[in-house]
Amino acid sequence: MKRKRVLLIITSLILTMSLVLSGCGMKEDGEEQLKENSVTESTEPTEDESAASDNEEGTPFNEHGTLSVNVTDLVDSGGNKIQLKGMSTHGLAWFPEYVNKDTFEWLRDDWKANCIRLAMYTDENGGYCSGGDQEQLKSKVREGVDIATGLGMYVIIDWHVLSDQDPNKYKDQAKSFFDEMSESYGEQGNVLYEICNEPNGSATWESVTAYANEVIPVIRANDPDSVILVGTPTWSQDIDKAAAAPLPFDNVMYTLHFYAATHTDWLRDRMEQCISNGLPVFVSEFGICDASGNGSVDIGQADQWKELINKYNVSYMCWNLSNKDESSAVIKAGCNELSGWSDDELSDEGKWVRGWMRVDTQ
Ligand code: DCB
């Protein structure tokens, strides 16, 4: 961890000196770089460039630095508890337009989000392992990481297992994907890896463990200390199974997903019990409608989730950043704006979650 900060400082100093010599302002250069990245999509910034933009003053990453897991808490580089909060994209193949600087910046500044989750489906139509254009999908992920990095936000790379059910189905592809990603971002402290969104159906905690025991070492070889999120069976509801047999790695958190109109007291009780028993839990996806991602929202249940999540300082990422005609989309169908949304342009879930993030700012 220390090495990363020293590296950041040295690279920033070198960059500042060369910019001063060339008579150019650092911020302008950073912005220019970002514009270039979003146009060319697949351009990967060099370490110097990403390090320089990481350090932009006052941003979440600048304030908190590299994260780690301390028993049940996510903590920042100073050892203080931190709650990541923000939006998950919808499938990157289907709603790529929301991966852009204006959107992330608006979420950071207006919604007070400090994190973005990049959801890349693996087995649905256009998924990474089911006919999607892998190079294009990877460059979308890289674009998202680079934009978040430029804005000093944390970013989660999500291998969005869903209809594949058991993550072992595409284990080899997951290993090479995470090898590539962690090789690129191993030196950056703002990147988290989510190795399987929601195991379900035939997947058991034993099969997820077998998968994690192969994928995590691949990431660790490139990135020894990043935070890694691991999904649990039954669409990331069975955290109790993980609590009974946690993985043998540091800086791992187990994901709990909820949809407030479907998952109520029993899942909250489970979360509270697992945390009390020492399990680090991360809510990497939730909605306040039903488990289909649609149907009516349940504000009463959502408020109870919010209270519990804040009580334990659990990180939370809301599903989903799109204008799809469904109640989990935070932007209303028909609104094509990519930032600057007014209340009228947000769905009920959008208004509610923005309110949550803004009130509990850190
Ligand atoms: C999860 C998935 C996520 C899914 C949402 C809402 O699935 F991680 O991918 O998102 O929760 O169901 C939905 C989108 C739709 C899209 C559909 C298929 O909102 O626009 O068409 O994915 O790609 C869950 C979560 C919980 C449960 C079931 C599912 N559950 N599920 O508790 O039964 O079957 O998708």
PDB file of C-alpha atoms in Angstrom, residues 152-328:
ATOM      1  CA  GLY A 152     -10.967  10.317  -8.222  1.00  0.00           C
ATOM      2  CA  MET A 153     -13.799   7.831  -7.729  1.00  0.00           C
ATOM      3  CA  TYR A 154     -13.664   4.201  -6.720  1.00  0.00           C
ATOM      4  CA  VAL A 155     -14.778   1.733  -9.363  1.00  0.00           C
ATOM      5  CA  ILE A 156     -15.933  -1.889  -9.250  1.00  0.00           C
ATOM      6  CA  ILE A 157     -15.327  -4.230 -12.171  1.00  0.00           C
ATOM      7  CA  ASP A 158     -18.301  -6.597 -11.991  1.00  0.00           C
ATOM      8  CA  TRP A 159     -18.296 -10.007 -13.723  1.00  0.00           C
ATOM      9  CA  HIS A 160     -22.069 -10.115 -13.912  1.00  0.00           C
ATOM     10  CA  VAL A 161     -22.935 -13.782 -13.515  1.00  0.00           C
ATOM     11  CA  LEU A 162     -26.693 -14.278 -13.745  1.00  0.00           C
ATOM     12  CA  SER A 163     -28.183 -16.777 -16.201  1.00  0.00           C
ATOM     13  CA  ASP A 164     -24.926 -18.754 -16.120  1.00  0.00           C
ATOM     14  CA  GLN A 165     -25.911 -19.488 -12.480  1.00  0.00           C
ATOM     15  CA  ASP A 166     -22.678 -21.168 -11.405  1.00  0.00           C
ATOM     16  CA  PRO A 167     -19.604 -18.980 -11.984  1.00  0.00           C
ATOM     17  CA  ASN A 168     -17.594 -22.113 -12.794  1.00  0.00           C
ATOM     18  CA  LYS A 169     -19.396 -22.228 -16.142  1.00  0.00           C
ATOM     19  CA  TYR A 170     -17.035 -19.570 -17.523  1.00  0.00           C
ATOM     20  CA  LYS A 171     -14.233 -19.889 -14.981  1.00  0.00           C
ATOM     21  CA  ASP A 172     -11.416 -19.928 -17.539  1.00  0.00           C
ATOM     22  CA  GLN A 173     -12.688 -16.790 -19.245  1.00  0.00           C
ATOM     23  CA  ALA A 174     -13.100 -15.117 -15.849  1.00  0.00           C
ATOM     24  CA  LYS A 175      -9.503 -15.952 -14.998  1.00  0.00           C
ATOM     25  CA  SER A 176      -8.105 -14.428 -18.162  1.00  0.00           C
ATOM     26  CA  PHE A 177     -10.395 -11.397 -17.897  1.00  0.00           C
ATOM     27  CA  PHE A 178      -9.356 -10.661 -14.313  1.00  0.00           C
ATOM     28  CA  ASP A 179      -5.725 -11.380 -15.124  1.00  0.00           C
ATOM     29  CA  GLU A 180      -5.855  -8.713 -17.827  1.00  0.00           C
ATOM     30  CA  MET A 181      -7.746  -6.200 -15.702  1.00  0.00           C
ATOM     31  CA  SER A 182      -5.607  -6.616 -12.595  1.00  0.00           C
ATOM     32  CA  GLU A 183      -2.468  -6.419 -14.683  1.00  0.00           C
ATOM     33  CA  SER A 184      -3.625  -3.020 -15.962  1.00  0.00           C
ATOM     34  CA  TYR A 185      -4.938  -1.679 -12.679  1.00  0.00           C
ATOM     35  CA  GLY A 186      -2.848  -3.472 -10.082  1.00  0.00           C
ATOM     36  CA  GLU A 187      -1.006  -0.271  -9.203  1.00  0.00           C
ATOM     37  CA  GLN A 188      -4.197   1.778  -8.825  1.00  0.00           C
ATOM     38  CA  GLY A 189      -5.787   1.904  -5.414  1.00  0.00           C
ATOM     39  CA  ASN A 190      -9.288   2.857  -6.605  1.00  0.00           C
ATOM     40  CA  VAL A 191     -10.229  -0.366  -8.410  1.00  0.00           C
ATOM     41  CA  LEU A 192     -12.227  -3.183  -6.778  1.00  0.00           C
ATOM     42  CA  TYR A 193     -12.950  -6.515  -8.427  1.00  0.00           C
ATOM     43  CA  GLU A 194     -16.301  -8.298  -8.099  1.00  0.00           C
ATOM     44  CA  ILE A 195     -15.657 -11.813  -9.327  1.00  0.00           C
ATOM     45  CA  CYS A 196     -19.250 -13.096  -9.555  1.00  0.00           C
ATOM     46  CA  ASN A 197     -22.375 -11.003  -9.308  1.00  0.00           C
ATOM     47  CA  GLU A 198     -25.089 -13.446  -8.315  1.00  0.00           C
ATOM     48  CA  PRO A 199     -24.504 -17.187  -8.225  1.00  0.00           C
ATOM     49  CA  ASN A 200     -27.912 -18.852  -8.294  1.00  0.00           C
ATOM     50  CA  GLY A 201     -29.704 -22.059  -9.284  1.00  0.00           C
ATOM     51  CA  SER A 202     -27.274 -24.949  -9.054  1.00  0.00           C
ATOM     52  CA  ALA A 203     -24.450 -22.873  -7.555  1.00  0.00           C
ATOM     53  CA  THR A 204     -23.562 -23.662  -3.935  1.00  0.00           C
ATOM     54  CA  TRP A 205     -21.142 -21.945  -1.571  1.00  0.00           C
ATOM     55  CA  GLU A 206     -18.799 -24.887  -2.184  1.00  0.00           C
ATOM     56  CA  SER A 207     -18.824 -24.295  -5.934  1.00  0.00           C
ATOM     57  CA  VAL A 208     -18.372 -20.545  -5.468  1.00  0.00           C
ATOM     58  CA  THR A 209     -15.470 -21.269  -3.100  1.00  0.00           C
ATOM     59  CA  ALA A 210     -13.824 -23.519  -5.681  1.00  0.00           C
ATOM     60  CA  TYR A 211     -14.191 -20.728  -8.265  1.00  0.00           C
ATOM     61  CA  ALA A 212     -12.923 -18.016  -5.913  1.00  0.00           C
ATOM     62  CA  ASN A 213      -9.941 -20.139  -4.937  1.00  0.00           C
ATOM     63  CA  GLU A 214      -8.844 -20.090  -8.560  1.00  0.00           C
ATOM     64  CA  VAL A 215      -9.794 -16.556  -9.580  1.00  0.00           C
ATOM     65  CA  ILE A 216      -8.585 -14.649  -6.520  1.00  0.00           C
ATOM     66  CA  PRO A 217      -4.960 -15.885  -6.795  1.00  0.00           C
ATOM     67  CA  VAL A 218      -4.925 -14.691 -10.428  1.00  0.00           C
ATOM     68  CA  ILE A 219      -5.847 -11.185  -9.268  1.00  0.00           C
ATOM     69  CA  ARG A 220      -3.522 -11.338  -6.279  1.00  0.00           C
ATOM     70  CA  ALA A 221      -0.556 -12.150  -8.521  1.00  0.00           C
ATOM     71  CA  ASN A 222      -0.959  -8.706 -10.133  1.00  0.00           C
ATOM     72  CA  ASP A 223      -2.626  -6.807  -7.333  1.00  0.00           C
ATOM     73  CA  PRO A 224      -1.747  -8.122  -3.888  1.00  0.00           C
ATOM     74  CA  ASP A 225      -3.989  -5.891  -1.811  1.00  0.00           C
ATOM     75  CA  SER A 226      -7.072  -4.709  -3.725  1.00  0.00           C
ATOM     76  CA  VAL A 227     -10.509  -5.307  -2.255  1.00  0.00           C
ATOM     77  CA  ILE A 228     -12.254  -8.265  -3.908  1.00  0.00           C
ATOM     78  CA  LEU A 229     -16.020  -8.816  -3.699  1.00  0.00           C
ATOM     79  CA  VAL A 230     -17.437 -12.319  -3.843  1.00  0.00           C
ATOM     80  CA  GLY A 231     -21.069 -13.122  -4.619  1.00  0.00           C
ATOM     81  CA  THR A 232     -22.973 -15.682  -2.596  1.00  0.00           C
ATOM     82  CA  PRO A 233     -25.559 -18.300  -3.683  1.00  0.00           C
ATOM     83  CA  THR A 234     -29.273 -17.552  -4.212  1.00  0.00           C
ATOM     84  CA  TRP A 235     -28.621 -14.271  -6.040  1.00  0.00           C
ATOM     85  CA  SER A 236     -26.178 -13.111  -3.378  1.00  0.00           C
ATOM     86  CA  GLN A 237     -28.480 -13.674  -0.439  1.00  0.00           C
ATOM     87  CA  ASP A 238     -26.723 -16.621   1.246  1.00  0.00           C
ATOM     88  CA  ILE A 239     -24.048 -14.701   3.100  1.00  0.00           C
ATOM     89  CA  ASP A 240     -24.625 -17.034   6.045  1.00  0.00           C
ATOM     90  CA  LYS A 241     -23.042 -19.817   3.994  1.00  0.00           C
ATOM     91  CA  ALA A 242     -19.980 -17.640   3.487  1.00  0.00           C
ATOM     92  CA  ALA A 243     -19.914 -16.794   7.192  1.00  0.00           C
ATOM     93  CA  ALA A 244     -19.788 -20.504   8.002  1.00  0.00           C
ATOM     94  CA  ALA A 245     -16.855 -21.079   5.648  1.00  0.00           C
ATOM     95  CA  PRO A 246     -15.087 -17.842   4.700  1.00  0.00           C
ATOM     96  CA  LEU A 247     -12.381 -17.731   2.051  1.00  0.00           C
ATOM     97  CA  PRO A 248      -8.702 -17.889   3.021  1.00  0.00           C
ATOM     98  CA  PHE A 249      -7.770 -14.439   1.633  1.00  0.00           C
ATOM     99  CA  ASP A 250      -7.345 -10.958   3.054  1.00  0.00           C
ATOM    100  CA  ASN A 251      -9.281  -7.952   1.782  1.00  0.00           C
ATOM    101  CA  VAL A 252     -12.264  -9.944   0.643  1.00  0.00           C
ATOM    102  CA  MET A 253     -15.884  -8.921   1.238  1.00  0.00           C
ATOM    103  CA  TYR A 254     -19.007 -10.980   0.649  1.00  0.00           C
ATOM    104  CA  THR A 255     -21.894  -9.491  -1.241  1.00  0.00           C
ATOM    105  CA  LEU A 256     -25.490  -9.253  -0.131  1.00  0.00           C
ATOM    106  CA  HIS A 257     -28.059  -8.091  -2.695  1.00  0.00           C
ATOM    107  CA  PHE A 258     -31.584  -7.049  -1.883  1.00  0.00           C
ATOM    108  CA  TYR A 259     -34.690  -5.783  -3.631  1.00  0.00           C
ATOM    109  CA  ALA A 260     -36.719  -4.053  -0.970  1.00  0.00           C
ATOM    110  CA  ALA A 261     -40.188  -5.067  -2.193  1.00  0.00           C
ATOM    111  CA  THR A 262     -39.140  -8.755  -2.099  1.00  0.00           C
ATOM    112  CA  HIS A 263     -36.444  -9.134   0.545  1.00  0.00           C
ATOM    113  CA  THR A 264     -37.464  -7.961   3.969  1.00  0.00           C
ATOM    114  CA  ASP A 265     -36.870  -8.691   7.674  1.00  0.00           C
ATOM    115  CA  TRP A 266     -35.441 -12.169   7.205  1.00  0.00           C
ATOM    116  CA  LEU A 267     -32.645 -10.953   4.967  1.00  0.00           C
ATOM    117  CA  ARG A 268     -31.941  -7.936   7.159  1.00  0.00           C
ATOM    118  CA  ASP A 269     -31.753 -10.251  10.181  1.00  0.00           C
ATOM    119  CA  ARG A 270     -29.310 -12.434   8.308  1.00  0.00           C
ATOM    120  CA  MET A 271     -27.155  -9.466   7.407  1.00  0.00           C
ATOM    121  CA  GLU A 272     -27.076  -8.210  10.978  1.00  0.00           C
ATOM    122  CA  GLN A 273     -26.243 -11.633  12.331  1.00  0.00           C
ATOM    123  CA  CYS A 274     -23.448 -12.248   9.828  1.00  0.00           C
ATOM    124  CA  ILE A 275     -21.852  -8.878  10.527  1.00  0.00           C
ATOM    125  CA  SER A 276     -22.129  -9.464  14.277  1.00  0.00           C
ATOM    126  CA  ASN A 277     -20.363 -12.766  13.704  1.00  0.00           C
ATOM    127  CA  GLY A 278     -17.499 -10.997  11.931  1.00  0.00           C
ATOM    128  CA  LEU A 279     -18.349 -11.267   8.235  1.00  0.00           C
ATOM    129  CA  PRO A 280     -17.373  -8.297   6.027  1.00  0.00           C
ATOM    130  CA  VAL A 281     -20.470  -7.560   3.934  1.00  0.00           C
ATOM    131  CA  PHE A 282     -20.788  -5.312   0.883  1.00  0.00           C
ATOM    132  CA  VAL A 283     -24.145  -4.513  -0.764  1.00  0.00           C
ATOM    133  CA  SER A 284     -22.900  -4.304  -4.327  1.00  0.00           C
ATOM    134  CA  GLU A 285     -26.408  -4.259  -5.779  1.00  0.00           C
ATOM    135  CA  PHE A 286     -29.868  -3.366  -4.523  1.00  0.00           C
ATOM    136  CA  GLY A 287     -33.129  -1.920  -5.715  1.00  0.00           C
ATOM    137  CA  ILE A 288     -36.184  -0.706  -3.861  1.00  0.00           C
ATOM    138  CA  CYS A 289     -38.645  -2.444  -6.200  1.00  0.00           C
ATOM    139  CA  ASP A 290     -39.113  -6.210  -6.503  1.00  0.00           C
ATOM    140  CA  ALA A 291     -36.506  -8.833  -7.381  1.00  0.00           C
ATOM    141  CA  SER A 292     -37.325  -8.702 -11.094  1.00  0.00           C
ATOM    142  CA  GLY A 293     -35.995  -5.148 -11.160  1.00  0.00           C
ATOM    143  CA  ASN A 294     -39.525  -3.945 -11.776  1.00  0.00           C
ATOM    144  CA  GLY A 295     -42.892  -3.659 -10.017  1.00  0.00           C
ATOM    145  CA  SER A 296     -43.752  -1.119  -7.382  1.00  0.00           C
ATOM    146  CA  VAL A 297     -41.206   0.326  -5.029  1.00  0.00           C
ATOM    147  CA  ASP A 298     -41.531  -0.208  -1.295  1.00  0.00           C
ATOM    148  CA  ILE A 299     -40.299   2.911   0.440  1.00  0.00           C
ATOM    149  CA  GLY A 300     -41.129   1.583   3.926  1.00  0.00           C
ATOM    150  CA  GLN A 301     -38.903  -1.467   3.428  1.00  0.00           C
ATOM    151  CA  ALA A 302     -36.266   0.623   1.677  1.00  0.00           C
ATOM    152  CA  ASP A 303     -36.082   2.951   4.676  1.00  0.00           C
ATOM    153  CA  GLN A 304     -35.520  -0.016   6.974  1.00  0.00           C
ATOM    154  CA  TRP A 305     -32.694  -1.269   4.768  1.00  0.00           C
ATOM    155  CA  LYS A 306     -31.144   2.170   4.726  1.00  0.00           C
ATOM    156  CA  GLU A 307     -31.213   2.389   8.498  1.00  0.00           C
ATOM    157  CA  LEU A 308     -29.544  -0.985   8.939  1.00  0.00           C
ATOM    158  CA  ILE A 309     -26.938  -0.359   6.251  1.00  0.00           C
ATOM    159  CA  ASN A 310     -26.006   2.987   7.766  1.00  0.00           C
ATOM    160  CA  LYS A 311     -25.899   1.477  11.259  1.00  0.00           C
ATOM    161  CA  TYR A 312     -23.109  -0.857  10.169  1.00  0.00           C
ATOM    162  CA  ASN A 313     -21.554   1.518   7.663  1.00  0.00           C
ATOM    163  CA  VAL A 314     -22.058  -1.036   4.904  1.00  0.00           C
ATOM    164  CA  SER A 315     -21.203   0.053   1.368  1.00  0.00           C
ATOM    165  CA  TYR A 316     -24.107   0.165  -1.089  1.00  0.00           C
ATOM    166  CA  MET A 317     -24.414   0.319  -4.854  1.00  0.00           C
ATOM    167  CA  CYS A 318     -27.813   0.883  -6.427  1.00  0.00           C
ATOM    168  CA  TRP A 319     -29.147  -1.007  -9.450  1.00  0.00           C
ATOM    169  CA  ASN A 320     -29.388   0.582 -12.072  1.00  0.00           C
ATOM    170  CA  LEU A 321     -28.050   3.534 -14.015  1.00  0.00           C
ATOM    171  CA  SER A 322     -30.262   3.599 -17.088  1.00  0.00           C
ATOM    172  CA  ASN A 323     -33.524   4.895 -18.485  1.00  0.00           C
ATOM    173  CA  LYS A 324     -34.923   1.446 -19.191  1.00  0.00           C
ATOM    174  CA  ASP A 325     -38.675   1.265 -18.716  1.00  0.00           C
ATOM    175  CA  GLU A 326     -38.510  -0.543 -15.365  1.00  0.00           C
ATOM    176  CA  SER A 327     -38.733   0.693 -11.805  1.00  0.00           C
ATOM    177  CA  SER A 328     -35.122  -0.138 -10.848  1.00  0.00           C
TER     178      SER A 328
END
